[in-house]
Amino acid sequence: MSPDTLGPLLPAVPAVLGLAGLLTPRGSRRIGAALGVTGAAVSLLIVIALLANDTARAGFETTRDWVTLGSFRVTLGVAIDLRALLVALAVAIVALAVQVYSIGYLGGAAVGGTGRPPASPRAADRATGAAGDDRYGPYAAQISIFTAAMLAVVVGGDLILVLVGWEVMGACSYLLIAHDRSLPEAPAAAMKAFLVTRVGDVGFLLGIALLGVNAHSFRIAEVIPALPQMSPGTLTAAAILLLAGVAGKSAQFPLHTWLPDAMAGPTPISALIHAATMVAAGVYFVARLYPVFEQAPGALTVLGVMAAITLLLGAFAATAQDDIKRVLAWSTVSQLGYMTGALAVGAPDAAIFHLLTHAAFKSLLFLAAGCVIHAVGTNLMSRMGGLRKVLPVTFWSMTIGLAALAGIPPMAGFWSKEAILAAAEHGSGGTALAVYLAGLLGTFVTAWYATRLWLRVFFGPGYNDHVHVPSWVMQAPVLVLAVPSAGLGLGAYAANQELTELDALALLPIVLVIAGIVAAWWGWRRTGDPASVLGGARGFIASAFGLDAVQNALVVAPVRGLARLTRTADESGVDGVVTGVGVGTLALGGSLSRWHRSGIPRALAGVLMIAAASVVVFALNGLLR
């Protein structure tokens, strides 16, 4: 088939199969699994076919009119180039790994359970997998639609189509984070993710409208050439508004708070959100519309400041966590700071390079963490230890993933981080300096908390309870993802050596990584937990420096107070007047009714009858005379 046919099929196939999955009976797990895996597998085959096509790699667009809004035509079609195909490849691989992994994790094929109650509330996640989730069918279908929405953002040729995919992702993330109804925090986490990202999406919508109105088109191929005709003020306003949506989806400061709480969702969903969808969408969108941001240097400065704060905030918050999933969640926040930092210093290729390597090692780490949680029934690292011998596949896979996260050569993360640091090093101005210094400090902190996780989970005193070894349907995706986590960076460097600059300054991050590893090991040998060095500040750091409390005080509490005041005014004012009129009318009618039935009206009637009779008597008396 030609690229004109394959391109539209890329998001269409998982979307159609996902909708079909929603229509199947809830108990049909085999059908749900088949539709979910097929949708992701066909998408992967389509991407591979497009990558093998010279026309597709060079870039092509196929489009047709969709909707007419006044003088605006909204088109339905795809615009694909090599960058879009590489990101789509990462989305399809991770989605397929998550669909296969979920068969074991939620489909009831994990292992034979022991029938014991979960060791902790979060262990319900594992327990659900052992028993088989009766809502697995809708879950698999929602993953397919989620994947289709991300692919629409990646290959959509019109900003309105991109917006549709952007919003569908938000709705799917809400449903998937809230999937496990046995966890009391899941609905609140889903609502928080939905509301926080909606705040940013308001700006995103306005930014798209501003670009479309000034370009007289929403087609990206027509918006970009129209940029020189727009005023600097218009471009800066559009870029800042778009950044609001990017900050929400890609968890940038100060709209990052939803991402760690989203850990209440099933672990495979964490892998999907953190690696290849949702958070990656914002970074990819900025890279795709980079000409807009290039002509708005003020917006890039804002992005650089957000990136430096996000990078360090996420890294330090990860150091104090006891929940293994929250360590990985905060590390995602930090790694997103690296990506947006690369965008801020004018290196979109380095940002996409790190997005791809991060997709590989972060999906590996989350799925491996799911195996660990499944095995021991708890998310807390303080209750783990000594698991390397009983979980050898998970141990070696997670070792590769953590090495890639820390930036240890020759793992994938080393090459993409070096590309970002080199771009910041060669940049000019305060933004580049801030990103470079934050990136250097981040390498030390990342190596420290990655080593801490590795030591706390796999070394030290052994886990004293029975271990549920995961089935191969869970371990196989982890093994597959270990391959790009180890070799993607080196392979990309071999194909294009301009991506990463290996000079004398490249040794500095390596030295900082080694220092982070040694510091964590020393703390572990001395106290058993390197985080003990944080002392009394650990709780404050674990709460991400109290930013959630600040947001609650400045935003959530006033909004709730305003909502209560509005409700009271509505019930006592508007509703009160209406209710009062009704109650008054009823009371008046009742009074009249009682008065009518009372003795006074009857007495008046008697008097009137007597008076009438007297008049008749006097009249007759007069006539007789």
XYZ file of C-alpha atoms in Angstrom, residues 102-557:
456
model
C -1.586 -6.203 30.771
C -2.842 -9.650 29.764
C -0.801 -11.046 32.629
C -1.150 -8.094 34.980
C -4.920 -7.596 34.783
C -6.147 -10.419 32.613
C -5.827 -13.120 35.255
C -2.882 -14.985 33.679
C -0.196 -13.645 35.989
C 0.438 -16.465 38.441
C -1.465 -18.631 40.794
C -2.366 -16.357 43.683
C -2.102 -17.431 47.299
C -5.466 -16.070 48.337
C -3.862 -13.926 51.014
C -5.069 -10.377 51.487
C -2.825 -7.689 49.985
C 0.081 -6.602 52.158
C -0.923 -2.961 51.686
C -3.674 -0.951 50.023
C -1.537 -0.550 46.956
C -1.006 -4.265 46.809
C -4.616 -4.451 45.669
C -3.104 -3.603 42.286
C -1.303 -6.907 42.296
C -4.143 -8.795 43.887
C -6.462 -7.619 41.140
C -4.112 -9.062 38.574
C -4.008 -12.422 40.273
C -7.774 -12.689 40.409
C -8.437 -11.286 36.931
C -10.026 -7.879 36.393
C -13.662 -8.060 35.307
C -13.221 -4.701 33.522
C -10.198 -5.824 31.517
C -12.074 -5.519 28.178
C -12.891 -1.786 28.512
C -9.386 -1.236 29.904
C -7.723 -2.733 26.813
C -10.078 -0.763 24.555
C -9.247 2.499 26.324
C -5.524 1.810 25.834
C -6.169 1.382 22.102
C -8.052 4.689 21.906
C -5.332 6.351 23.998
C -2.733 5.066 21.528
C -4.776 6.252 18.553
C -5.122 9.733 20.088
C -1.349 10.004 20.603
C -0.728 8.857 17.025
C -3.203 11.503 15.816
C -1.162 14.151 17.639
C 2.041 12.780 16.082
C 0.904 12.567 12.451
C -2.090 14.954 12.324
C -1.694 17.524 9.572
C -4.229 19.997 10.955
C -4.139 21.772 14.310
C -7.807 20.952 14.927
C -7.114 17.231 14.449
C -4.129 17.570 16.790
C -6.412 19.266 19.321
C -8.927 16.409 19.057
C -6.213 13.842 19.751
C -4.863 16.033 22.563
C -8.254 16.140 24.311
C -9.061 12.458 23.756
C -5.793 11.626 25.505
C -6.928 13.681 28.491
C -10.228 11.811 28.681
C -8.553 8.388 28.323
C -5.977 9.211 31.001
C -8.839 10.078 33.377
C -10.550 6.726 32.740
C -7.362 4.663 32.975
C -5.939 6.329 36.104
C -9.286 5.757 37.854
C -9.494 2.168 36.606
C -8.801 0.424 39.928
C -11.833 1.339 42.001
C -10.511 -0.629 44.982
C -7.945 2.133 45.584
C -9.571 5.097 47.334
C -6.990 7.542 45.958
C -7.526 6.543 42.310
C -10.645 8.675 41.574
C -9.082 11.743 43.216
C -5.844 11.249 41.265
C -7.774 10.902 38.009
C -9.786 14.043 38.717
C -6.621 15.944 39.633
C -4.918 14.901 36.382
C -8.001 15.866 34.388
C -8.439 19.290 36.014
C -4.765 20.317 36.067
C -4.254 19.422 32.417
C -7.549 21.192 31.541
C -6.113 24.409 33.010
C -3.254 24.240 30.541
C -5.514 23.109 27.714
C -7.465 26.375 27.872
C -4.288 28.199 26.865
C -3.519 25.524 24.268
C -6.933 26.027 22.634
C -6.513 29.810 22.568
C -3.007 29.496 21.123
C -4.242 27.279 18.280
C -7.124 29.692 17.623
C -4.732 32.661 17.534
C -2.430 30.936 15.031
C -5.312 29.713 12.887
C -7.085 33.069 12.739
C -3.916 34.934 11.779
C -2.830 32.300 9.237
C -6.406 31.929 7.872
C -5.926 28.175 8.086
C -5.412 25.440 10.651
C -3.288 23.277 8.340
C 0.194 23.126 9.815
C 1.662 23.244 6.305
C -0.073 26.618 5.812
C 0.396 27.987 9.344
C 4.221 27.723 9.306
C 4.714 29.701 6.043
C 2.318 32.385 7.353
C 4.408 33.090 10.479
C 6.524 35.898 8.910
C 3.320 37.882 8.271
C 2.362 37.778 11.967
C 3.443 40.466 14.435
C 5.989 39.630 17.180
C 3.324 40.250 19.799
C 0.956 37.776 18.172
C 3.676 35.130 17.896
C 4.771 35.578 21.508
C 1.190 35.425 22.767
C 0.464 32.300 20.701
C 3.680 30.600 21.869
C 3.027 31.395 25.549
C -0.555 30.114 25.277
C 0.633 26.907 23.629
C 3.242 26.480 26.374
C 0.433 26.463 28.949
C -0.985 23.325 27.324
C 2.492 21.823 26.991
C 3.196 22.465 30.682
C -0.019 20.656 31.625
C 0.447 17.597 29.411
C 4.210 17.299 29.915
C 4.076 17.964 33.665
C 6.203 21.098 33.715
C 6.417 23.350 36.753
C 3.960 24.557 38.080
C 1.472 22.143 36.438
C 3.491 19.020 37.276
C 1.649 17.951 40.428
C -0.785 15.564 38.741
C 1.875 13.179 37.427
C 3.160 11.609 40.685
C -0.404 11.230 41.970
C -1.336 9.427 38.753
C 0.608 6.455 40.158
C -2.740 5.353 41.589
C -3.453 3.957 38.127
C -2.404 0.416 37.128
C 1.347 0.081 36.578
C 1.083 -0.641 32.814
C -0.824 2.631 32.441
C 1.966 4.429 34.270
C 4.376 3.013 31.684
C 2.152 4.180 28.830
C 1.594 7.694 30.199
C 5.198 8.263 31.261
C 6.955 6.770 28.260
C 5.147 7.212 24.985
C 1.907 9.167 25.353
C 0.551 12.149 27.253
C 3.803 13.564 28.704
C 5.641 13.007 25.422
C 2.911 14.851 23.504
C 3.867 18.296 24.795
C 7.566 17.890 24.005
C 6.830 16.550 20.530
C 4.317 19.336 19.810
C 6.859 22.067 20.616
C 9.420 20.340 18.387
C 6.884 20.083 15.581
C 5.853 23.737 15.770
C 9.365 24.899 16.600
C 9.306 27.702 13.988
C 6.604 29.374 16.107
C 8.820 29.306 19.198
C 11.948 30.310 17.279
C 10.243 33.577 16.429
C 9.147 34.112 20.040
C 12.399 34.228 22.078
C 10.483 35.355 25.159
C 8.530 32.111 25.116
C 11.744 30.087 24.852
C 13.098 31.927 27.898
C 9.957 31.015 29.838
C 10.364 27.415 28.657
C 14.006 27.385 29.771
C 13.167 28.610 33.266
C 10.371 26.053 33.577
C 12.741 23.324 32.341
C 15.516 24.090 34.842
C 13.080 24.204 37.784
C 11.258 21.046 36.642
C 14.511 19.152 36.127
C 15.821 19.807 39.638
C 12.447 19.659 41.373
C 11.727 16.200 39.982
C 15.236 14.911 40.679
C 15.328 16.024 44.319
C 11.747 14.859 44.998
C 12.709 11.390 43.700
C 15.486 11.095 46.301
C 13.098 11.021 49.272
C 10.378 8.627 48.078
C 9.776 5.173 49.549
C 7.197 4.135 46.927
C 9.082 2.662 43.948
C 6.515 3.986 41.474
C 6.737 7.508 42.874
C 10.542 7.420 42.484
C 10.043 6.639 38.810
C 7.265 9.226 38.501
C 9.393 12.047 39.862
C 12.261 10.877 37.655
C 9.912 11.323 34.684
C 9.265 14.909 35.775
C 13.022 15.472 35.900
C 13.714 13.848 32.514
C 10.958 15.946 30.932
C 12.897 18.940 32.218
C 15.896 17.735 30.198
C 13.736 17.509 27.062
C 12.142 20.940 27.403
C 15.551 22.347 28.333
C 16.879 21.096 24.995
C 13.966 22.804 23.239
C 14.658 26.035 25.116
C 18.303 26.142 23.951
C 17.401 25.506 20.313
C 18.040 21.755 20.063
C 14.747 20.053 19.106
C 16.594 17.036 17.650
C 18.315 16.453 21.005
C 14.920 16.751 22.752
C 13.362 14.149 20.441
C 16.459 11.929 20.855
C 15.999 11.958 24.641
C 12.236 11.471 24.220
C 12.947 8.248 22.288
C 15.571 6.863 24.685
C 13.405 7.857 27.660
C 10.426 6.043 26.115
C 12.507 2.866 26.002
C 14.068 2.883 29.473
C 11.115 4.427 31.343
C 8.586 1.924 29.955
C 11.084 -0.823 30.865
C 11.455 0.533 34.411
C 7.719 0.828 35.041
C 6.932 -2.639 33.702
C 9.839 -4.102 35.699
C 8.602 -2.243 38.801
C 5.208 -3.833 38.156
C 6.890 -7.263 38.217
C 8.515 -6.400 41.561
C 5.238 -5.125 43.037
C 3.459 -8.182 41.705
C 6.097 -10.410 43.325
C 6.117 -8.932 46.839
C 2.700 -7.268 47.124
C 3.873 -3.810 48.095
C 5.124 -0.630 46.449
C 7.333 0.335 49.394
C 11.068 -0.165 48.956
C 11.511 -0.309 52.732
C 9.675 -3.652 52.624
C 11.726 -5.072 49.748
C 15.350 -6.177 49.484
C 17.464 -9.070 48.275
C 15.276 -9.767 45.229
C 18.046 -10.163 42.642
C 18.280 -13.946 43.105
C 14.566 -14.719 43.056
C 13.795 -12.272 40.214
C 16.870 -12.556 37.963
C 15.142 -11.425 34.746
C 13.638 -8.397 36.435
C 16.931 -7.631 38.176
C 19.037 -7.564 35.031
C 16.394 -5.736 33.005
C 15.963 -3.112 35.685
C 19.735 -2.780 36.002
C 19.890 -1.840 32.320
C 16.964 0.575 32.692
C 18.414 2.315 35.747
C 21.839 2.565 34.098
C 20.200 4.213 31.088
C 18.277 6.566 33.388
C 21.432 7.523 35.265
C 23.328 8.146 32.024
C 25.974 5.458 32.415
C 27.808 4.851 29.122
C 27.099 3.145 26.782
C 23.416 2.916 27.770
C 20.840 4.884 25.794
C 20.334 7.707 28.297
C 24.016 8.621 28.260
C 24.012 9.600 24.579
C 20.792 11.636 24.637
C 21.736 13.484 27.845
C 25.140 14.289 26.399
C 23.396 15.712 23.340
C 21.297 18.006 25.548
C 24.202 19.110 27.728
C 26.345 19.800 24.664
C 23.555 21.920 23.149
C 23.192 23.895 26.402
C 26.972 24.256 26.690
C 27.147 25.825 23.224
C 24.095 28.012 23.814
C 24.310 31.659 24.742
C 22.573 33.704 27.391
C 21.238 32.988 30.842
C 18.713 30.400 29.692
C 21.385 28.116 28.235
C 23.542 28.532 31.355
C 20.613 27.704 33.657
C 19.746 24.589 31.651
C 23.392 23.477 31.549
C 23.984 23.881 35.294
C 20.657 22.257 36.170
C 21.476 19.415 33.778
C 24.880 18.813 35.367
C 23.468 18.810 38.896
C 20.652 16.579 37.667
C 23.110 13.921 36.477
C 24.537 13.600 39.995
C 21.117 13.459 41.688
C 19.705 11.052 39.080
C 22.605 8.628 39.543
C 22.131 8.896 43.327
C 18.410 8.030 43.434
C 18.698 5.382 40.679
C 21.442 3.631 42.672
C 19.388 3.925 45.848
C 16.410 2.229 44.179
C 18.641 -0.534 42.796
C 20.256 -1.243 46.159
C 17.052 -1.035 48.211
C 15.096 -3.412 45.957
C 17.655 -6.021 44.915
C 20.336 -6.073 47.625
C 20.518 -6.197 51.391
C 18.426 -8.449 53.658
C 16.217 -10.818 51.724
C 12.473 -10.460 51.410
C 11.044 -12.742 54.106
C 7.766 -13.748 52.497
C 6.750 -15.874 49.543
C 7.620 -14.266 46.206
C 5.175 -14.498 43.289
C 7.422 -14.886 40.264
C 5.719 -13.123 37.318
C 4.686 -15.145 34.311
C 6.546 -14.825 31.018
C 3.733 -12.813 29.495
C 4.826 -10.078 31.916
C 8.578 -10.647 31.693
C 8.830 -10.885 27.904
C 7.913 -7.212 27.227
C 10.451 -6.161 29.851
C 13.177 -8.162 28.115
C 12.260 -6.716 24.710
C 12.394 -3.140 26.025
C 15.828 -3.802 27.533
C 17.282 -3.987 24.006
C 16.619 -0.335 22.980
C 17.351 0.818 26.535
C 20.847 -0.555 26.125
C 21.577 -0.013 22.450
C 19.408 2.781 21.053
C 21.786 5.582 21.980
C 24.870 3.904 20.585
C 22.993 2.917 17.434
C 21.741 6.467 16.886
C 25.239 7.849 17.428
C 26.653 5.385 14.926
C 24.045 6.491 12.384
C 24.459 10.218 13.026
C 27.486 11.325 15.008
C 26.310 14.940 14.957
C 23.649 14.042 17.540
C 26.126 13.782 20.418
C 29.401 15.639 20.854
C 32.044 13.634 22.680
C 34.733 16.096 23.775
C 36.655 16.662 26.993
C 33.652 18.327 28.649
C 31.684 15.119 28.132
C 33.770 13.640 30.960
C 32.247 16.048 33.500
C 28.764 14.434 33.520
C 30.401 10.998 33.695
C 32.377 12.065 36.767
C 29.190 13.416 38.366
C 27.362 10.146 37.628
C 30.136 8.146 39.286
C 30.069 10.506 42.268
C 26.296 10.024 42.596
C 26.651 6.235 42.513
C 29.431 6.232 45.109
C 27.525 8.608 47.406
C 24.393 6.447 47.290
C 26.404 3.262 47.859
C 28.207 4.832 50.820
C 24.922 5.914 52.398
C 23.432 2.463 51.858
C 26.406 0.714 53.438
C 26.328 3.054 56.402
C 22.596 3.178 57.246
C 20.783 0.826 54.877
C 18.998 3.738 53.198
C 20.900 6.538 51.470
C 17.885 8.814 52.000
C 18.722 8.944 55.702
C 21.233 11.659 54.804
C 18.247 13.933 54.163
C 17.446 13.899 57.876
C 14.444 15.886 59.024
C 14.030 17.484 55.615
C 13.076 14.190 53.988
C 9.333 14.661 54.433
C 9.466 18.171 53.036
C 11.505 17.022 50.020
C 9.238 14.002 49.491
C 6.297 16.385 49.236
C 8.149 18.199 46.444
C 8.951 21.098 48.767
C 5.332 21.540 49.796
C 4.163 22.755 46.392
C 0.996 20.672 46.607
C 0.149 22.373 49.896
C 0.867 25.774 48.352
C -1.400 24.996 45.418
C -4.073 23.776 47.791
C -3.827 26.986 49.806
C -3.662 29.386 46.858
C -5.904 27.679 44.326
C -7.855 24.663 45.580
C -9.079 26.084 48.902
